[in-house]
CSV table of C-alpha atoms and ligand atoms in Angstrom, one decimal:
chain,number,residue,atom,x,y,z
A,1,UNK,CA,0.0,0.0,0.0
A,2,UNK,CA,1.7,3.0,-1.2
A,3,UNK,CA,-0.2,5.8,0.8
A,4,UNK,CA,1.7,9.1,1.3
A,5,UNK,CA,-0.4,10.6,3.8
A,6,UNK,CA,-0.7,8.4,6.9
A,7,UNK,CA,-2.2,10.8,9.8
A,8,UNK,CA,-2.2,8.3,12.3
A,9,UNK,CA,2.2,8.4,12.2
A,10,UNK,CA,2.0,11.5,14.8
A,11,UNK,CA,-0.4,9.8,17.1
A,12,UNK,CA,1.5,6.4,17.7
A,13,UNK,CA,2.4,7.2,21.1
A,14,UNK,CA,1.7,9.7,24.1
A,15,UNK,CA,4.9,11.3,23.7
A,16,UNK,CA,4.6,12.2,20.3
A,17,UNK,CA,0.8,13.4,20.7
A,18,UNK,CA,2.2,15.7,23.0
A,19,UNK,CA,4.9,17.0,21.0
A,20,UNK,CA,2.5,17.8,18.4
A,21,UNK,CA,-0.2,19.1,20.2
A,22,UNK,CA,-1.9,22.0,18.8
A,23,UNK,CA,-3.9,23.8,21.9
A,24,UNK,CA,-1.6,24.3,25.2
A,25,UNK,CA,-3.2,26.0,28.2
A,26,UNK,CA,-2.2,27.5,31.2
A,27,UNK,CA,-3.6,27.7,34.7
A,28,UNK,CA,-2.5,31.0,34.8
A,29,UNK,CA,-6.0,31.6,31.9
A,30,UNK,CA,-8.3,30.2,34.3
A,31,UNK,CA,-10.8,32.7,36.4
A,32,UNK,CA,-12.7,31.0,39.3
A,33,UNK,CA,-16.3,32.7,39.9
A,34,UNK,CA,-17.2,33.1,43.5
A,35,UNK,CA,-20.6,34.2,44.8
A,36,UNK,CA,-20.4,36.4,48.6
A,37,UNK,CA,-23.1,37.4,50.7
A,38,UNK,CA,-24.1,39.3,53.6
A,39,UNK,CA,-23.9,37.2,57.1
A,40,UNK,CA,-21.7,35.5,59.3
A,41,UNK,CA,-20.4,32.2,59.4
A,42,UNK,CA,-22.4,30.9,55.9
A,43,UNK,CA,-21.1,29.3,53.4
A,44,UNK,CA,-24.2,27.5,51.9
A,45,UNK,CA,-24.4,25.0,48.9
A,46,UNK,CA,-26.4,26.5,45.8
A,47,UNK,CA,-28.8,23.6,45.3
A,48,UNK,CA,-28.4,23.6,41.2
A,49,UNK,CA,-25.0,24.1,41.2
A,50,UNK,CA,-23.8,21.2,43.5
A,51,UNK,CA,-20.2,22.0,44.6
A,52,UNK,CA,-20.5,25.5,44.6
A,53,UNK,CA,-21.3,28.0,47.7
A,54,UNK,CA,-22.3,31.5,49.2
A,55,UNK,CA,-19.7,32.5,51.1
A,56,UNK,CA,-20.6,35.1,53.5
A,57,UNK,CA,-16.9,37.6,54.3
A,58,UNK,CA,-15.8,35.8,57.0
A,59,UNK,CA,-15.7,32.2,55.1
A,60,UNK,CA,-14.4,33.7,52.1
A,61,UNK,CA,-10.8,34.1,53.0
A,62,UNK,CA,-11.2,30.1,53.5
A,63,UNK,CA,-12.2,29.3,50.3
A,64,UNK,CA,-9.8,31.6,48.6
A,65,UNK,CA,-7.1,29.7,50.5
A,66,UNK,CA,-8.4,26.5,48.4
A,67,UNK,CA,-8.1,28.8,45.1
A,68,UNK,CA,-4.4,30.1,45.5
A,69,UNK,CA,-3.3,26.2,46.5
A,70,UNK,CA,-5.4,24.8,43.8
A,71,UNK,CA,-3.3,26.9,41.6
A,72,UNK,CA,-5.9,29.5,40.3
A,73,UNK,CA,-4.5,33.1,40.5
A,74,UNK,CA,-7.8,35.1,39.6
A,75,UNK,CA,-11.6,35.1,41.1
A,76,UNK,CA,-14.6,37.0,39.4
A,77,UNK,CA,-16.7,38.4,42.8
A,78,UNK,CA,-20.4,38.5,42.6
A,79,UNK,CA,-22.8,39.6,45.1
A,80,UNK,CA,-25.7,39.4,46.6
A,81,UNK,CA,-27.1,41.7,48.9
A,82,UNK,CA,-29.1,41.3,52.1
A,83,UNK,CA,-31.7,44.4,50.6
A,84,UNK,CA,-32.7,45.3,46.8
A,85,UNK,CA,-34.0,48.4,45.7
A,86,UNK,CA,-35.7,49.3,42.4
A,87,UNK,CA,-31.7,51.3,41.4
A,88,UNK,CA,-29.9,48.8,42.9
A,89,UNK,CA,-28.3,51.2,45.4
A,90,UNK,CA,-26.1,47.8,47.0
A,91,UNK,CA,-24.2,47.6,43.9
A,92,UNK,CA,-22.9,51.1,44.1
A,93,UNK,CA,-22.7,51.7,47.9
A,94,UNK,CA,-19.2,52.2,49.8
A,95,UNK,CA,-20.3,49.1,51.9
A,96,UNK,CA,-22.2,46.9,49.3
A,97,UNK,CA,-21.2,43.5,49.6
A,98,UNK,CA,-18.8,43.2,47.1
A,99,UNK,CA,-16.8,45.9,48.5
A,100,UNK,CA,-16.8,44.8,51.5
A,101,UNK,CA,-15.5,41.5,50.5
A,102,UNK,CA,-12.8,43.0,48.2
A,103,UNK,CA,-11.0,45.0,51.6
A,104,UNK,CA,-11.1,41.6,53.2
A,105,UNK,CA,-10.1,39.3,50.3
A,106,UNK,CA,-7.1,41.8,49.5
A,107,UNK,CA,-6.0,42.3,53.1
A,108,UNK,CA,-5.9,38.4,53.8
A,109,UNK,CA,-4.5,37.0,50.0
A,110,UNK,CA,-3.4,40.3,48.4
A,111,UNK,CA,-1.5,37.9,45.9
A,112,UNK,CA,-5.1,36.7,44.4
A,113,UNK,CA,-6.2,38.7,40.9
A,114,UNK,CA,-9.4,40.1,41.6
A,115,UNK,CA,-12.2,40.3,39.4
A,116,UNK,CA,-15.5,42.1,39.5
A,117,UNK,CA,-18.6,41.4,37.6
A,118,UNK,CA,-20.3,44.3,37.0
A,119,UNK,CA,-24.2,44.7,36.6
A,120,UNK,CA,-27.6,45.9,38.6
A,121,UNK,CA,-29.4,42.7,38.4
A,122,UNK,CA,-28.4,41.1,41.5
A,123,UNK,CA,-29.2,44.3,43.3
A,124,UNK,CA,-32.5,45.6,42.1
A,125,UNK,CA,-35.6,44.6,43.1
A,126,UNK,CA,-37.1,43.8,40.0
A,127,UNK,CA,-33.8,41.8,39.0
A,128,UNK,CA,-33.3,43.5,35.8
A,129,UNK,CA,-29.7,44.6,34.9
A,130,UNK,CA,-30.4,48.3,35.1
A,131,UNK,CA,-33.1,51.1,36.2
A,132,UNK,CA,-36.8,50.9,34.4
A,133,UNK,CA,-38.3,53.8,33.2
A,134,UNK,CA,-41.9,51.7,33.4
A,135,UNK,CA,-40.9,48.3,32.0
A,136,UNK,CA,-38.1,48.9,29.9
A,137,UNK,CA,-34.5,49.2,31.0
A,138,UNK,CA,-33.4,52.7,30.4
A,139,UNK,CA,-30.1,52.5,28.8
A,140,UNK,CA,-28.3,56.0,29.6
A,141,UNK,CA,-29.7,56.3,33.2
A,142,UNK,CA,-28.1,53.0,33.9
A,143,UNK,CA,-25.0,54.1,32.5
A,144,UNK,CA,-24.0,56.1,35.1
A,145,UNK,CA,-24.9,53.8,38.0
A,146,UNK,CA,-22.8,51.2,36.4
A,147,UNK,CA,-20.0,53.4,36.0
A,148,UNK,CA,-20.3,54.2,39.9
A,149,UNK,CA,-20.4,50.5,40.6
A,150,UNK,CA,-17.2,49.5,38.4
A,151,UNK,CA,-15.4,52.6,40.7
A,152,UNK,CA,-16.5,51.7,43.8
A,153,UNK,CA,-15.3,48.1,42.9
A,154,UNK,CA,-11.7,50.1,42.0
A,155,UNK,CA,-11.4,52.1,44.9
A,156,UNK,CA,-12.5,48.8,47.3
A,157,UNK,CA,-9.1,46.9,45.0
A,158,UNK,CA,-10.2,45.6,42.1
A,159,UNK,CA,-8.0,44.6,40.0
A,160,UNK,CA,-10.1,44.3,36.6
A,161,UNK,CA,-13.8,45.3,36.2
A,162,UNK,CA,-15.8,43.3,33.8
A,163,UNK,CA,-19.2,44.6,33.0
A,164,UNK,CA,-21.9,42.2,32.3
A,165,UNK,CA,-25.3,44.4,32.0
A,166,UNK,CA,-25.2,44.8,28.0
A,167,UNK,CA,-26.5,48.1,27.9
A,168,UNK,CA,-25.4,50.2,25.0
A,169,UNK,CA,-22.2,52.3,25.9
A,170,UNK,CA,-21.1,51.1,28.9
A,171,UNK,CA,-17.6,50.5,28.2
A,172,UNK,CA,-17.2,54.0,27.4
A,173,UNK,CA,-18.9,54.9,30.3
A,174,UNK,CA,-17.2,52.7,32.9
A,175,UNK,CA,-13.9,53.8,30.8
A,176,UNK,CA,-14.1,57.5,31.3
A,177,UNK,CA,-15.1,57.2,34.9
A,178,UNK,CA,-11.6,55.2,35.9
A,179,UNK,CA,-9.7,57.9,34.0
A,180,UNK,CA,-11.2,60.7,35.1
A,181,UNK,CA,-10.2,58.9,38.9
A,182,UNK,CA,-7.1,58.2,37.5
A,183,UNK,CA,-7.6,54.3,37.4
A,184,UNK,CA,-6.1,54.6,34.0
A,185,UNK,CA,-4.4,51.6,34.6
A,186,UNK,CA,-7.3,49.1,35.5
A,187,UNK,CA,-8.2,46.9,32.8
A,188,UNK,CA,-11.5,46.3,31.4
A,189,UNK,CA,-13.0,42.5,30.5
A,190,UNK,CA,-16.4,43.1,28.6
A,191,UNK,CA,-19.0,40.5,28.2
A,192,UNK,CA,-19.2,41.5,25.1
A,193,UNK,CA,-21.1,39.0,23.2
A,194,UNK,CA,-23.7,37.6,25.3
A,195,UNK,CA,-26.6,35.8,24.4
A,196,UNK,CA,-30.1,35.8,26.4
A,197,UNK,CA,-29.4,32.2,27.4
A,198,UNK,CA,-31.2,29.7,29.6
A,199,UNK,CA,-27.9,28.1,30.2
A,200,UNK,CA,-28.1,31.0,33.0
A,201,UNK,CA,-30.6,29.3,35.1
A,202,UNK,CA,-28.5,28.1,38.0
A,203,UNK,CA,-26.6,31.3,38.1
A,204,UNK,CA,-30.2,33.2,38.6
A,205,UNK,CA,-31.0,31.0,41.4
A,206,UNK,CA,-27.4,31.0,43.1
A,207,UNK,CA,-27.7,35.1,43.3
A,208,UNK,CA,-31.6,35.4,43.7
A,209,UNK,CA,-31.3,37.8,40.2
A,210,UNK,CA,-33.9,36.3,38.2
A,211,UNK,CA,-36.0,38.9,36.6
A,212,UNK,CA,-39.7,39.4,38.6
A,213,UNK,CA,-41.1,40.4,34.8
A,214,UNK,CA,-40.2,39.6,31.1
A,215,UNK,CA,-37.1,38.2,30.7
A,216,UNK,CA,-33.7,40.1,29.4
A,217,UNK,CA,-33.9,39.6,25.5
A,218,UNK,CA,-34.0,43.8,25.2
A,219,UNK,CA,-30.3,44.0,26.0
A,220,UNK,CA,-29.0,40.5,25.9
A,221,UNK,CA,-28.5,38.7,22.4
A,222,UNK,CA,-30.5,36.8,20.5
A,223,UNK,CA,-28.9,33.4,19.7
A,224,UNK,CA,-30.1,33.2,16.2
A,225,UNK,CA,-26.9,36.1,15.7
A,226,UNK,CA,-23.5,35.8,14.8
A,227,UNK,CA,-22.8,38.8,12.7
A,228,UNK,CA,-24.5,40.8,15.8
A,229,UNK,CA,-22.1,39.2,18.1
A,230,UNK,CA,-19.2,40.6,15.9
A,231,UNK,CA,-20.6,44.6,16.1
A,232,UNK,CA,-20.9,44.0,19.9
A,233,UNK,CA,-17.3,42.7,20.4
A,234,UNK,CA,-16.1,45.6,17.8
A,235,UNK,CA,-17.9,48.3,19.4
A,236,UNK,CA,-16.4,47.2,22.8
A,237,UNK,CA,-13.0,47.5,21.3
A,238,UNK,CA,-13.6,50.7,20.0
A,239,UNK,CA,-15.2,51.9,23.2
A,240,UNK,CA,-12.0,51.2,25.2
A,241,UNK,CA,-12.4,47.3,26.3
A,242,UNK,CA,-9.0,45.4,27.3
A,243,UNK,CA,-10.4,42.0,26.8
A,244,UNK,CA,-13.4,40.7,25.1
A,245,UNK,CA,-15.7,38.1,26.7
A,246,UNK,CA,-17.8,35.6,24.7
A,247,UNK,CA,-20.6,34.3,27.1
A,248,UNK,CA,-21.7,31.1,27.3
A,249,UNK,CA,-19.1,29.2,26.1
A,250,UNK,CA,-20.2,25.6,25.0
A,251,UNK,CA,-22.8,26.2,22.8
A,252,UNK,CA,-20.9,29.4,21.2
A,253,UNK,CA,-17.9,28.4,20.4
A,254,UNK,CA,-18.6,29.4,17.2
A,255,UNK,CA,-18.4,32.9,18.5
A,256,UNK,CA,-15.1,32.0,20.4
A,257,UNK,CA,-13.4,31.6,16.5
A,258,UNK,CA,-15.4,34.6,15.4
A,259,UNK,CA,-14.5,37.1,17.4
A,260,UNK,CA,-10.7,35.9,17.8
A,261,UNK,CA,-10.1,36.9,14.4
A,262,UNK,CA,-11.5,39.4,14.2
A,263,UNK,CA,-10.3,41.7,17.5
A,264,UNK,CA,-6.9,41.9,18.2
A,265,UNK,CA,-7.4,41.3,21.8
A,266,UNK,CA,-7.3,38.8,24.5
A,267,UNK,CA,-10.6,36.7,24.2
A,268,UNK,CA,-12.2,35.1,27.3
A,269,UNK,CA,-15.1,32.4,27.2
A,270,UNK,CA,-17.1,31.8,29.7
A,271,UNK,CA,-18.7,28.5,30.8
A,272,UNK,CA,-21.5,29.6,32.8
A,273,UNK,CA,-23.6,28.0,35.2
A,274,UNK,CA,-25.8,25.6,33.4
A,275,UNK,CA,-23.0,24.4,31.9
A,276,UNK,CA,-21.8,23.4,34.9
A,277,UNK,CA,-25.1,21.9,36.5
A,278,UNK,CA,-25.7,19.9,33.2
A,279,UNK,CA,-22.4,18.3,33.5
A,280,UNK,CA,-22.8,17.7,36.9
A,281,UNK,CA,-26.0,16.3,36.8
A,282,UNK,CA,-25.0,13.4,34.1
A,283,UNK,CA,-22.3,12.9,36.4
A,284,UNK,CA,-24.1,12.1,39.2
A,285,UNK,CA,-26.3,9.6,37.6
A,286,UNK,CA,-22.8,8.1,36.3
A,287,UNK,CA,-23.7,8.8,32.5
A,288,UNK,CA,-20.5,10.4,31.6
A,289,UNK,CA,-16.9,10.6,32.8
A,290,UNK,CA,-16.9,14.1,34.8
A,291,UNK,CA,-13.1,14.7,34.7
A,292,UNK,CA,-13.0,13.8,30.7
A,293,UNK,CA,-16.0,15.6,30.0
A,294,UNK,CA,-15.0,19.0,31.9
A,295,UNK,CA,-11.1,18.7,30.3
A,296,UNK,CA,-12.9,18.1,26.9
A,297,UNK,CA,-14.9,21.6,27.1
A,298,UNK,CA,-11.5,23.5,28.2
A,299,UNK,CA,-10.0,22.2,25.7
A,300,UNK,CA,-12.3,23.2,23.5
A,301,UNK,CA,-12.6,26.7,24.4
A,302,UNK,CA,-9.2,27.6,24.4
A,303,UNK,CA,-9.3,25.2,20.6
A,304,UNK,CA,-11.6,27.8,19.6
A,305,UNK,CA,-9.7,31.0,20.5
A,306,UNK,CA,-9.9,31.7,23.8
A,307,UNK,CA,-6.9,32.7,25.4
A,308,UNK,CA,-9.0,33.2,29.1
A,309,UNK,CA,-11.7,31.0,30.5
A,310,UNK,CA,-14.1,31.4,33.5
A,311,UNK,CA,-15.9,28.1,34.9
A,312,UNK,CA,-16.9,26.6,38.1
A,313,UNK,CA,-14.2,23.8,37.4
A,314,UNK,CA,-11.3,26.2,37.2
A,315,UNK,CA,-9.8,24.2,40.7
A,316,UNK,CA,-10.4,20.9,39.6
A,317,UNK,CA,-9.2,21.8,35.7
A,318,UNK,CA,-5.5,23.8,37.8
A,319,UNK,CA,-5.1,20.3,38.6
A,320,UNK,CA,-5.7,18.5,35.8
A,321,UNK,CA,-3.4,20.9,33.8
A,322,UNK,CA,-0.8,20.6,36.5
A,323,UNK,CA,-0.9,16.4,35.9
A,324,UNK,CA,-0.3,17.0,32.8
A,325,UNK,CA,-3.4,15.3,31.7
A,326,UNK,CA,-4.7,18.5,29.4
A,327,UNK,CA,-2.4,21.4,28.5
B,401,PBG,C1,-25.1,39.3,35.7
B,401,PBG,C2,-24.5,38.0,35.2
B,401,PBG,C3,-25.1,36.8,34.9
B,401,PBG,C4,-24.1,35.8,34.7
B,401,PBG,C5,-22.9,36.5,34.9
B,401,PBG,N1,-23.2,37.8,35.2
B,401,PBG,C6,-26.6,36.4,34.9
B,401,PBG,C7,-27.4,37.0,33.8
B,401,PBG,O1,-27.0,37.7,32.9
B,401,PBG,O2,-28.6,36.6,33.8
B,401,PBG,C8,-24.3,34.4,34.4
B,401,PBG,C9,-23.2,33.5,34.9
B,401,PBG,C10,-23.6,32.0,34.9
B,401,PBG,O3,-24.7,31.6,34.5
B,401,PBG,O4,-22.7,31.3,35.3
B,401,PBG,N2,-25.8,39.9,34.7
């Protein structure tokens, strides 16, 4: 048999797969979400996302101390709030939860990178991601409120705000308000392109931000759009964004490649809660290998394009990277 190309020559042994191996990852891409609350002493299991927890600010500094020795150098901080109001006052104020928790994470593992998540909807009492003028989110109000939030993250020690509201602008916003406080060097990770998705579902019950009317298709993507997708992670890039988020990840991977080539930034993907709770569910009934399936979706993200990636397995994937089994 005189065949010239034989494929299967660079895949004869581990060694050599490795050598050859197109896709190489780094713990150091990983970002861990983490979910704080108001109270003492809590650290509560979300029910849909088995594994994952509310920390209250005392029990935090425990669980970041399972990050840094896991290997994972960067947490996204979300909040949630003992009160909401209709402006979501909690996400701007001195001492709103995430705040609070910033001083304290800093002070205790000052070597973590810190990431903010920035957006209204876990703070307002009608769970939509900015103010309503009757039922419509009012884009330019909201604006300024996030713009508040993302420097009130700054001053607390953020080091990277990452707005995830998608209203219209808010890069710029968010941008002009760190100058003009001279946070010229904080860095800016937009969600970007982000889809109204139900693969939010568990995230929505985790922080209690489900919307109490309509849902959020007004300001988050329609998944029928790619091209859309592409003026949303342009505009970002014109507006002042450092890195451009694609949101979720597993079913938009498509995006991932899109958007890759066509900013000239870092792209992050991120594999968002129902993700997570889908994988963990087949696990538990023992229909699919967890550890393959979860090192299969990294892979794949970072296969895409994505040079960052956010999921609930970013402990469990440090390890796996630092085995050597992925990466
Ligand atoms: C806040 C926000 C959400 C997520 C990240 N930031 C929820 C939403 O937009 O409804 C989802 C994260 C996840 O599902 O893991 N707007």
């Amino acid at each position: 048999m005189e065949l010239i190309h034989r494929p299967r020559r660079l895949r004869g042994s581990e060694y050599l797969r490795k050598m050859v191996r197109e896709t190489r990852m780094d713990k150091a891409s990983l970002i861990y979400p983490l979910f704080v609350k108001e109270g003492k002493g809590i650290q509560e299991e979300i029910p849909s996302m088995e594994g994952q927890y509310r920390y209250s600010i005392d029990r935090l500094p425990y669980e970041l101390e399972r990050v840094a020795k896991a290997g994972v150098g960067s947490v996204m901080l979300f909040g949630i709030p003992d009160k909401k109001d209709e402006v979501g006052s909690g996400a701007y104020a001195q001492d709103g939860i995430v705040q609070k928790a910033l001083r304290e994470a800093k002070r205790q593992f000052p070597e973590l990178y810190y990431i903010t998540d920035v957006c209204m909807c876990e703070y307002t009492s009608h769970g939509h991601c900015g103010v309503l003028c009757g039922h419509d989110v009012e884009n330019d109000a909201t604006l300024e409120l996030l713009s508040k939030t993302a420097l009130s993250h700054v001053q607390a020690g953020a080091d990277m705000v990452a707005p995830s509201d998608m209203m219209d602008g808010r890069v710029r916003a968010i941008r002009e308000c760190l100058d003009a406080n001279k946070y010229q060097g904080i860095p800016i990770m937009s969600y970007a392109v982000k889809y109204a998705s139900a693969f939010y579902g568990p995230f929505r019950d985790a922080a209690g931000s489900a919307p109490s009317f309509g849902d959020r298709k007004s300001y988050q993507m329609d998944f029928h759009n790619s091209r859309e997708g592409l003026k949303e992670a342009l505009t970002d890039v014109e507006e002042g964004a450092d890195i451009i988020m694609v949101k979720p990840a597993l079913s938009y991977l498509d995006m991932v490649t899109k958007v890759s080539e066509a900013v000239n930034l870092p792209v992050a993907a991120y594999s968002v809660s129902g993700e997570y709770a889908m994988v963990k569910a087949a696990a538990r009934m023992g229909w699919v290998d967890e550890e393959k399936i979860v090192c299969e979706m990294a892979v794949s993200a970072y296969r895409a394009g994505a040079q960052i990636y956010l999921t609930y397995y970013a402990k469990e994937l440090a390890g796996f990277m630092a085995e050597g089994r992925i990466g």
